[in-house]
């Protein structure tokens, strides 16, 4: 094996190859082997933990513009060949995402998109309206597309999603006859369970026509028409529902509104929530404020931005939301994603038949990369429980 000496002279390599190996040398936390043009190079010191073969060398100027997009596209196009588990490789490699390069000026239109209603509906539809049949292939039967909660190591994905809903509803401290609004209701499992168990009257809002259609079918199937309805509605139009709710929940939705709209989102929630009412916010979070990953924005979640925990807490405090409880589910999301990827791999041929090989590689990269970033603490998952101003009527201890 030829060792790539990062600071020294390189021999028997073309200029492109030399620059590429030099760039990749920054990712030396875990030694790994790069195979390119029938040569092998060791990045880092020690026995290589994994091996990556490049069938095409990406130009360094493109890697400097967006390391994430270039490497992501290389995998999608089959220009990168991974030896062994994609998740295990990414779990070692993505802990170094702080060393990725992103030219925010060149990628301004991609990274900082419009927060208008029209554009955000387009962005949401691009992900969630791929087709219900696609999501049914690899989600569990509840069609829950958010973090599950694993009480036991042996919990199935479906059990973990039921645990998640149970825990969330318990935190909301529901009583029969209450009103509950789910902002970003998905395919409706949480509201269905709330109506069946607590006999609450629920309204779900979504920007996805496919989700609305499936949720309405499930309402009819469960004979819950007297309790539930779903509206194709932007959160900024909550006032058009003409009511204030006893409880509001939002699971995995605020990540789509954009940093410029966090205050507006919280303001709309406050106006739609009765004084003393409970609001549970469940969302992917970050330690610091960051505009988001360029590859994810280009291919998976256009316009998606992950809020930090502190900025949401600060905004809430300014609006007199009282914080009752904050809980991290980071490792639960890692496990949820690994379950999704296992299901995805079992149905991979069907995904390729629905779309193509490039699409399948894109989605397995997305699922494995997200699992790795949760495991490395690059992102987190938090549930925050708020009351709208002071509520002295709730139990004084955690009731779940």
GROMACS .gro file of C-alpha atoms in nm:
model
  400
    1UNK     CA    1   0.000   0.000   0.000
    2UNK     CA    2   0.126   0.346  -0.087
    3UNK     CA    3   0.093   0.591   0.200
    4UNK     CA    4  -0.040   0.936   0.119
    5UNK     CA    5   0.196   1.185   0.287
    6UNK     CA    6  -0.030   1.484   0.332
    7UNK     CA    7   0.240   1.750   0.367
    8UNK     CA    8   0.507   1.586   0.155
    9UNK     CA    9   0.569   1.519  -0.213
   10UNK     CA   10   0.349   1.279  -0.403
   11UNK     CA   11   0.495   1.065  -0.678
   12UNK     CA   12   0.333   0.870  -0.956
   13UNK     CA   13   0.005   1.055  -0.928
   14UNK     CA   14  -0.153   1.297  -1.169
   15UNK     CA   15  -0.218   1.645  -1.037
   16UNK     CA   16  -0.591   1.576  -0.994
   17UNK     CA   17  -0.524   1.258  -0.800
   18UNK     CA   18  -0.260   1.430  -0.586
   19UNK     CA   19  -0.492   1.719  -0.496
   20UNK     CA   20  -0.776   1.478  -0.420
   21UNK     CA   21  -0.570   1.262  -0.183
   22UNK     CA   22  -0.437   1.574  -0.015
   23UNK     CA   23  -0.793   1.702   0.040
   24UNK     CA   24  -0.913   1.368   0.177
   25UNK     CA   25  -0.619   1.366   0.416
   26UNK     CA   26  -0.808   1.603   0.645
   27UNK     CA   27  -1.044   1.314   0.741
   28UNK     CA   28  -0.785   1.120   0.937
   29UNK     CA   29  -0.964   1.059   1.269
   30UNK     CA   30  -1.017   0.694   1.171
   31UNK     CA   31  -0.763   0.545   0.928
   32UNK     CA   32  -0.912   0.429   0.600
   33UNK     CA   33  -0.799   0.320   0.258
   34UNK     CA   34  -0.876   0.495  -0.070
   35UNK     CA   35  -0.846   0.292  -0.389
   36UNK     CA   36  -0.821   0.499  -0.706
   37UNK     CA   37  -0.671   0.428  -1.048
   38UNK     CA   38  -0.540   0.086  -0.936
   39UNK     CA   39  -0.352   0.248  -0.646
   40UNK     CA   40  -0.425   0.242  -0.275
   41UNK     CA   41  -0.364   0.523  -0.029
   42UNK     CA   42  -0.388   0.521   0.347
   43UNK     CA   43  -0.549   0.821   0.515
   44UNK     CA   44  -0.454   0.849   0.881
   45UNK     CA   45  -0.232   0.621   1.086
   46UNK     CA   46  -0.283   0.254   1.163
   47UNK     CA   47  -0.481  -0.035   1.024
   48UNK     CA   48  -0.756   0.095   0.792
   49UNK     CA   49  -1.105   0.069   0.944
   50UNK     CA   50  -1.271   0.065   0.602
   51UNK     CA   51  -1.199   0.091   0.231
   52UNK     CA   52  -1.352   0.317  -0.034
   53UNK     CA   53  -1.298   0.279  -0.407
   54UNK     CA   54  -1.337   0.585  -0.631
   55UNK     CA   55  -1.416   0.507  -0.994
   56UNK     CA   56  -1.398   0.878  -1.071
   57UNK     CA   57  -1.187   1.137  -0.892
   58UNK     CA   58  -1.395   1.442  -0.797
   59UNK     CA   59  -1.224   1.778  -0.864
   60UNK     CA   60  -1.102   1.947  -0.547
   61UNK     CA   61  -1.260   2.281  -0.640
   62UNK     CA   62  -1.599   2.105  -0.634
   63UNK     CA   63  -1.517   1.941  -0.300
   64UNK     CA   64  -1.433   2.285  -0.162
   65UNK     CA   65  -1.767   2.422  -0.282
   66UNK     CA   66  -1.957   2.139  -0.114
   67UNK     CA   67  -1.789   1.827   0.018
   68UNK     CA   68  -2.130   1.691   0.106
   69UNK     CA   69  -2.285   1.731  -0.241
   70UNK     CA   70  -1.982   1.595  -0.427
   71UNK     CA   71  -1.937   1.284  -0.212
   72UNK     CA   72  -2.314   1.231  -0.192
   73UNK     CA   73  -2.357   1.252  -0.568
   74UNK     CA   74  -2.057   1.025  -0.621
   75UNK     CA   75  -2.226   0.758  -0.412
   76UNK     CA   76  -2.561   0.810  -0.585
   77UNK     CA   77  -2.400   0.775  -0.927
   78UNK     CA   78  -2.203   0.463  -0.835
   79UNK     CA   79  -1.867   0.645  -0.856
   80UNK     CA   80  -1.798   0.538  -0.496
   81UNK     CA   81  -1.787   0.175  -0.393
   82UNK     CA   82  -1.801   0.098  -0.020
   83UNK     CA   83  -1.659  -0.223   0.119
   84UNK     CA   84  -1.886  -0.351   0.398
   85UNK     CA   85  -2.168  -0.173   0.581
   86UNK     CA   86  -2.253   0.176   0.453
   87UNK     CA   87  -2.379   0.274   0.799
   88UNK     CA   88  -2.060   0.158   0.974
   89UNK     CA   89  -1.844   0.352   0.729
   90UNK     CA   90  -2.053   0.666   0.766
   91UNK     CA   91  -2.058   0.627   1.144
   92UNK     CA   92  -1.680   0.657   1.142
   93UNK     CA   93  -1.653   0.917   0.867
   94UNK     CA   94  -1.934   1.161   0.945
   95UNK     CA   95  -1.806   1.233   1.294
   96UNK     CA   96  -1.574   1.466   1.101
   97UNK     CA   97  -1.844   1.670   0.929
   98UNK     CA   98  -1.693   1.980   1.086
   99UNK     CA   99  -1.410   1.937   0.834
  100UNK     CA  100  -1.648   1.946   0.535
  101UNK     CA  101  -1.624   2.252   0.311
  102UNK     CA  102  -1.933   2.451   0.215
  103UNK     CA  103  -1.918   2.772   0.010
  104UNK     CA  104  -2.234   2.943   0.131
  105UNK     CA  105  -2.198   3.227  -0.121
  106UNK     CA  106  -2.192   2.992  -0.420
  107UNK     CA  107  -2.472   2.779  -0.273
  108UNK     CA  108  -2.682   3.069  -0.143
  109UNK     CA  109  -2.992   2.982  -0.349
  110UNK     CA  110  -2.978   2.621  -0.234
  111UNK     CA  111  -2.903   2.679   0.133
  112UNK     CA  112  -3.115   2.989   0.199
  113UNK     CA  113  -3.449   2.930   0.031
  114UNK     CA  114  -3.768   3.135   0.048
  115UNK     CA  115  -3.990   3.090   0.351
  116UNK     CA  116  -4.302   3.188   0.157
  117UNK     CA  117  -4.615   2.973   0.181
  118UNK     CA  118  -4.597   2.882  -0.188
  119UNK     CA  119  -4.234   2.773  -0.174
  120UNK     CA  120  -4.267   2.581   0.152
  121UNK     CA  121  -4.563   2.384   0.016
  122UNK     CA  122  -4.352   2.300  -0.290
  123UNK     CA  123  -4.061   2.190  -0.069
  124UNK     CA  124  -4.279   1.974   0.157
  125UNK     CA  125  -4.454   1.815  -0.141
  126UNK     CA  126  -4.121   1.727  -0.303
  127UNK     CA  127  -4.050   1.491  -0.011
  128UNK     CA  128  -4.382   1.373   0.129
  129UNK     CA  129  -4.574   1.344  -0.196
  130UNK     CA  130  -4.334   1.092  -0.352
  131UNK     CA  131  -4.616   0.844  -0.302
  132UNK     CA  132  -4.781   0.663  -0.012
  133UNK     CA  133  -4.693   0.327  -0.168
  134UNK     CA  134  -4.323   0.414  -0.142
  135UNK     CA  135  -4.340   0.498   0.229
  136UNK     CA  136  -4.554   0.192   0.303
  137UNK     CA  137  -4.266  -0.026   0.178
  138UNK     CA  138  -4.031   0.058   0.465
  139UNK     CA  139  -4.221   0.238   0.741
  140UNK     CA  140  -4.413   0.026   0.993
  141UNK     CA  141  -4.789  -0.026   0.966
  142UNK     CA  142  -4.860   0.287   1.172
  143UNK     CA  143  -4.699   0.494   0.892
  144UNK     CA  144  -4.505   0.691   1.151
  145UNK     CA  145  -4.225   0.887   0.984
  146UNK     CA  146  -4.055   1.022   1.297
  147UNK     CA  147  -3.848   0.898   1.588
  148UNK     CA  148  -3.977   0.593   1.775
  149UNK     CA  149  -3.922   0.528   2.146
  150UNK     CA  150  -3.757   0.198   2.239
  151UNK     CA  151  -3.848   0.097   2.593
  152UNK     CA  152  -3.669  -0.236   2.545
  153UNK     CA  153  -3.390  -0.345   2.313
  154UNK     CA  154  -3.626  -0.607   2.175
  155UNK     CA  155  -3.902  -0.361   2.079
  156UNK     CA  156  -4.006  -0.384   1.716
  157UNK     CA  157  -4.030  -0.067   1.509
  158UNK     CA  158  -4.410  -0.073   1.540
  159UNK     CA  159  -4.387  -0.115   1.919
  160UNK     CA  160  -4.142   0.176   1.937
  161UNK     CA  161  -4.378   0.398   1.738
  162UNK     CA  162  -4.667   0.302   1.967
  163UNK     CA  163  -4.444   0.379   2.267
  164UNK     CA  164  -4.367   0.720   2.114
  165UNK     CA  165  -4.732   0.806   2.071
  166UNK     CA  166  -4.822   0.676   2.419
  167UNK     CA  167  -4.547   0.883   2.580
  168UNK     CA  168  -4.639   1.193   2.383
  169UNK     CA  169  -5.010   1.169   2.465
  170UNK     CA  170  -4.934   1.114   2.834
  171UNK     CA  171  -4.724   1.430   2.839
  172UNK     CA  172  -5.016   1.621   2.688
  173UNK     CA  173  -5.232   1.519   2.988
  174UNK     CA  174  -5.543   1.470   2.775
  175UNK     CA  175  -5.897   1.442   2.904
  176UNK     CA  176  -6.213   1.333   2.725
  177UNK     CA  177  -6.370   1.607   2.516
  178UNK     CA  178  -6.054   1.818   2.483
  179UNK     CA  179  -5.949   1.965   2.151
  180UNK     CA  180  -5.611   1.871   2.003
  181UNK     CA  181  -5.437   2.016   1.698
  182UNK     CA  182  -5.149   1.828   1.532
  183UNK     CA  183  -4.934   2.063   1.323
  184UNK     CA  184  -4.769   1.850   1.057
  185UNK     CA  185  -4.990   1.547   1.127
  186UNK     CA  186  -4.837   1.313   0.870
  187UNK     CA  187  -5.056   1.011   0.803
  188UNK     CA  188  -5.244   1.065   1.129
  189UNK     CA  189  -5.145   0.783   1.364
  190UNK     CA  190  -5.102   1.009   1.668
  191UNK     CA  191  -5.444   1.173   1.630
  192UNK     CA  192  -5.613   0.839   1.563
  193UNK     CA  193  -5.469   0.698   1.885
  194UNK     CA  194  -5.565   1.013   2.077
  195UNK     CA  195  -5.925   0.995   1.956
  196UNK     CA  196  -5.960   0.624   2.027
  197UNK     CA  197  -5.802   0.635   2.371
  198UNK     CA  198  -5.906   0.973   2.511
  199UNK     CA  199  -6.208   1.065   2.294
  200UNK     CA  200  -6.058   1.404   2.211
  201UNK     CA  201  -6.162   1.608   1.909
  202UNK     CA  202  -5.862   1.647   1.683
  203UNK     CA  203  -5.762   1.850   1.379
  204UNK     CA  204  -5.454   1.761   1.178
  205UNK     CA  205  -5.290   2.002   0.936
  206UNK     CA  206  -5.045   1.912   0.661
  207UNK     CA  207  -4.914   2.052   0.332
  208UNK     CA  208  -4.893   1.706   0.177
  209UNK     CA  209  -5.187   1.605  -0.041
  210UNK     CA  210  -5.080   1.240  -0.027
  211UNK     CA  211  -5.076   1.242   0.352
  212UNK     CA  212  -5.415   1.412   0.370
  213UNK     CA  213  -5.567   1.157   0.135
  214UNK     CA  214  -5.433   0.861   0.336
  215UNK     CA  215  -5.527   1.014   0.673
  216UNK     CA  216  -5.884   1.072   0.556
  217UNK     CA  217  -5.904   0.709   0.443
  218UNK     CA  218  -5.785   0.594   0.786
  219UNK     CA  219  -6.039   0.817   0.963
  220UNK     CA  220  -6.315   0.649   0.767
  221UNK     CA  221  -6.168   0.303   0.827
  222UNK     CA  222  -6.160   0.365   1.205
  223UNK     CA  223  -6.507   0.529   1.203
  224UNK     CA  224  -6.367   0.842   1.369
  225UNK     CA  225  -6.542   1.102   1.153
  226UNK     CA  226  -6.711   1.249   1.463
  227UNK     CA  227  -6.373   1.307   1.628
  228UNK     CA  228  -6.112   1.384   1.361
  229UNK     CA  229  -6.058   1.588   1.051
  230UNK     CA  230  -5.754   1.686   0.846
  231UNK     CA  231  -5.692   2.012   0.662
  232UNK     CA  232  -5.446   2.103   0.387
  233UNK     CA  233  -5.321   2.410   0.569
  234UNK     CA  234  -5.010   2.616   0.634
  235UNK     CA  235  -4.935   2.671   1.005
  236UNK     CA  236  -4.958   3.046   0.938
  237UNK     CA  237  -5.327   2.995   0.859
  238UNK     CA  238  -5.417   2.825   1.189
  239UNK     CA  239  -5.644   3.119   1.273
  240UNK     CA  240  -5.872   3.025   0.981
  241UNK     CA  241  -5.979   2.717   1.180
  242UNK     CA  242  -6.169   2.959   1.403
  243UNK     CA  243  -6.089   2.800   1.736
  244UNK     CA  244  -5.837   2.780   2.019
  245UNK     CA  245  -5.722   2.435   2.123
  246UNK     CA  246  -5.670   2.279   2.467
  247UNK     CA  247  -5.358   2.103   2.338
  248UNK     CA  248  -5.126   2.139   2.040
  249UNK     CA  249  -4.862   1.892   1.928
  250UNK     CA  250  -4.609   1.916   1.647
  251UNK     CA  251  -4.388   1.621   1.558
  252UNK     CA  252  -4.102   1.667   1.311
  253UNK     CA  253  -4.247   1.972   1.140
  254UNK     CA  254  -4.064   2.283   1.262
  255UNK     CA  255  -3.753   2.163   1.075
  256UNK     CA  256  -3.936   2.265   0.755
  257UNK     CA  257  -4.030   2.623   0.844
  258UNK     CA  258  -3.684   2.785   0.818
  259UNK     CA  259  -3.488   2.980   1.077
  260UNK     CA  260  -3.646   3.307   0.962
  261UNK     CA  261  -3.989   3.169   1.057
  262UNK     CA  262  -3.931   3.012   1.401
  263UNK     CA  263  -4.075   3.313   1.585
  264UNK     CA  264  -4.373   3.323   1.349
  265UNK     CA  265  -4.433   2.951   1.405
  266UNK     CA  266  -4.430   2.989   1.785
  267UNK     CA  267  -4.651   3.299   1.762
  268UNK     CA  268  -4.909   3.108   1.556
  269UNK     CA  269  -4.905   2.822   1.807
  270UNK     CA  270  -4.956   3.062   2.096
  271UNK     CA  271  -5.252   3.232   1.928
  272UNK     CA  272  -5.415   2.894   1.855
  273UNK     CA  273  -5.362   2.760   2.210
  274UNK     CA  274  -5.588   2.839   2.505
  275UNK     CA  275  -5.428   3.018   2.802
  276UNK     CA  276  -5.271   2.750   3.019
  277UNK     CA  277  -5.289   2.499   2.734
  278UNK     CA  278  -5.009   2.250   2.670
  279UNK     CA  279  -4.788   2.248   2.361
  280UNK     CA  280  -4.553   1.957   2.289
  281UNK     CA  281  -4.280   2.021   2.031
  282UNK     CA  282  -4.093   1.716   1.899
  283UNK     CA  283  -3.813   1.801   1.657
  284UNK     CA  284  -3.462   1.726   1.534
  285UNK     CA  285  -3.229   1.969   1.708
  286UNK     CA  286  -2.869   2.082   1.700
  287UNK     CA  287  -2.618   2.212   1.952
  288UNK     CA  288  -2.556   2.526   1.749
  289UNK     CA  289  -2.734   2.728   1.482
  290UNK     CA  290  -2.634   2.596   1.140
  291UNK     CA  291  -2.791   2.655   0.796
  292UNK     CA  292  -2.803   2.285   0.711
  293UNK     CA  293  -2.631   2.027   0.496
  294UNK     CA  294  -2.615   2.112   0.125
  295UNK     CA  295  -2.669   1.754  -0.004
  296UNK     CA  296  -2.971   1.699   0.221
  297UNK     CA  297  -3.117   2.031   0.104
  298UNK     CA  298  -3.058   1.951  -0.263
  299UNK     CA  299  -3.191   1.595  -0.268
  300UNK     CA  300  -3.394   1.511   0.045
  301UNK     CA  301  -3.538   1.807   0.237
  302UNK     CA  302  -3.532   2.128   0.032
  303UNK     CA  303  -3.537   2.424   0.268
  304UNK     CA  304  -3.491   2.209   0.578
  305UNK     CA  305  -3.316   2.374   0.873
  306UNK     CA  306  -3.253   2.216   1.213
  307UNK     CA  307  -3.317   2.448   1.510
  308UNK     CA  308  -3.086   2.451   1.807
  309UNK     CA  309  -3.235   2.372   2.146
  310UNK     CA  310  -3.135   2.707   2.289
  311UNK     CA  311  -3.295   2.920   2.018
  312UNK     CA  312  -3.632   2.748   2.056
  313UNK     CA  313  -3.617   2.779   2.436
  314UNK     CA  314  -3.526   3.149   2.404
  315UNK     CA  315  -3.806   3.226   2.158
  316UNK     CA  316  -4.053   3.040   2.378
  317UNK     CA  317  -3.950   3.233   2.688
  318UNK     CA  318  -3.997   3.567   2.510
  319UNK     CA  319  -4.356   3.461   2.430
  320UNK     CA  320  -4.432   3.344   2.785
  321UNK     CA  321  -4.430   2.976   2.705
  322UNK     CA  322  -4.327   2.800   3.027
  323UNK     CA  323  -4.092   2.506   2.975
  324UNK     CA  324  -4.203   2.205   3.181
  325UNK     CA  325  -3.986   1.930   3.041
  326UNK     CA  326  -3.705   1.868   2.790
  327UNK     CA  327  -3.616   1.514   2.685
  328UNK     CA  328  -3.350   1.391   2.440
  329UNK     CA  329  -3.431   1.095   2.216
  330UNK     CA  330  -3.109   1.103   2.011
  331UNK     CA  331  -3.020   0.734   2.035
  332UNK     CA  332  -3.382   0.637   1.981
  333UNK     CA  333  -3.367   0.810   1.642
  334UNK     CA  334  -3.046   0.630   1.553
  335UNK     CA  335  -3.222   0.300   1.619
  336UNK     CA  336  -3.537   0.409   1.434
  337UNK     CA  337  -3.333   0.495   1.125
  338UNK     CA  338  -3.150   0.163   1.133
  339UNK     CA  339  -3.487  -0.015   1.142
  340UNK     CA  340  -3.603   0.194   0.846
  341UNK     CA  341  -3.287   0.110   0.653
  342UNK     CA  342  -3.330  -0.262   0.725
  343UNK     CA  343  -3.685  -0.242   0.589
  344UNK     CA  344  -3.567  -0.037   0.293
  345UNK     CA  345  -3.304  -0.297   0.202
  346UNK     CA  346  -3.565  -0.575   0.216
  347UNK     CA  347  -3.771  -0.385  -0.041
  348UNK     CA  348  -3.484  -0.232  -0.238
  349UNK     CA  349  -3.571  -0.408  -0.564
  350UNK     CA  350  -3.924  -0.268  -0.541
  351UNK     CA  351  -3.786   0.083  -0.483
  352UNK     CA  352  -3.560   0.049  -0.789
  353UNK     CA  353  -3.860  -0.070  -0.993
  354UNK     CA  354  -4.064   0.230  -0.873
  355UNK     CA  355  -3.787   0.481  -0.943
  356UNK     CA  356  -3.431   0.376  -1.039
  357UNK     CA  357  -3.098   0.265  -0.894
  358UNK     CA  358  -2.977   0.621  -0.837
  359UNK     CA  359  -3.289   0.700  -0.630
  360UNK     CA  360  -3.240   0.386  -0.420
  361UNK     CA  361  -2.874   0.473  -0.353
  362UNK     CA  362  -2.977   0.828  -0.262
  363UNK     CA  363  -3.229   0.709  -0.004
  364UNK     CA  364  -3.007   0.447   0.155
  365UNK     CA  365  -2.737   0.713   0.185
  366UNK     CA  366  -2.988   0.947   0.349
  367UNK     CA  367  -3.108   0.685   0.600
  368UNK     CA  368  -2.759   0.563   0.693
  369UNK     CA  369  -2.608   0.913   0.706
  370UNK     CA  370  -2.884   1.037   0.938
  371UNK     CA  371  -2.838   0.734   1.164
  372UNK     CA  372  -2.464   0.808   1.179
  373UNK     CA  373  -2.508   1.177   1.256
  374UNK     CA  374  -2.743   1.097   1.545
  375UNK     CA  375  -2.497   0.843   1.682
  376UNK     CA  376  -2.215   1.099   1.660
  377UNK     CA  377  -2.419   1.371   1.831
  378UNK     CA  378  -2.409   1.598   1.527
  379UNK     CA  379  -2.786   1.619   1.556
  380UNK     CA  380  -3.027   1.534   1.838
  381UNK     CA  381  -3.399   1.483   1.888
  382UNK     CA  382  -3.580   1.674   2.159
  383UNK     CA  383  -3.930   1.678   2.298
  384UNK     CA  384  -4.009   2.003   2.477
  385UNK     CA  385  -4.325   2.044   2.682
  386UNK     CA  386  -4.460   2.399   2.722
  387UNK     CA  387  -4.762   2.565   2.877
  388UNK     CA  388  -4.908   2.881   2.730
  389UNK     CA  389  -4.835   3.112   3.021
  390UNK     CA  390  -4.872   2.980   3.376
  391UNK     CA  391  -5.076   2.667   3.449
  392UNK     CA  392  -5.107   2.580   3.817
  393UNK     CA  393  -5.367   2.307   3.766
  394UNK     CA  394  -5.137   2.038   3.626
  395UNK     CA  395  -4.984   1.768   3.848
  396UNK     CA  396  -4.668   1.889   4.021
  397UNK     CA  397  -4.470   1.580   3.919
  398UNK     CA  398  -4.406   1.419   3.583
  399UNK     CA  399  -4.724   1.229   3.516
  400UNK     CA  400  -4.587   0.990   3.255
   0.00000   0.00000   0.00000
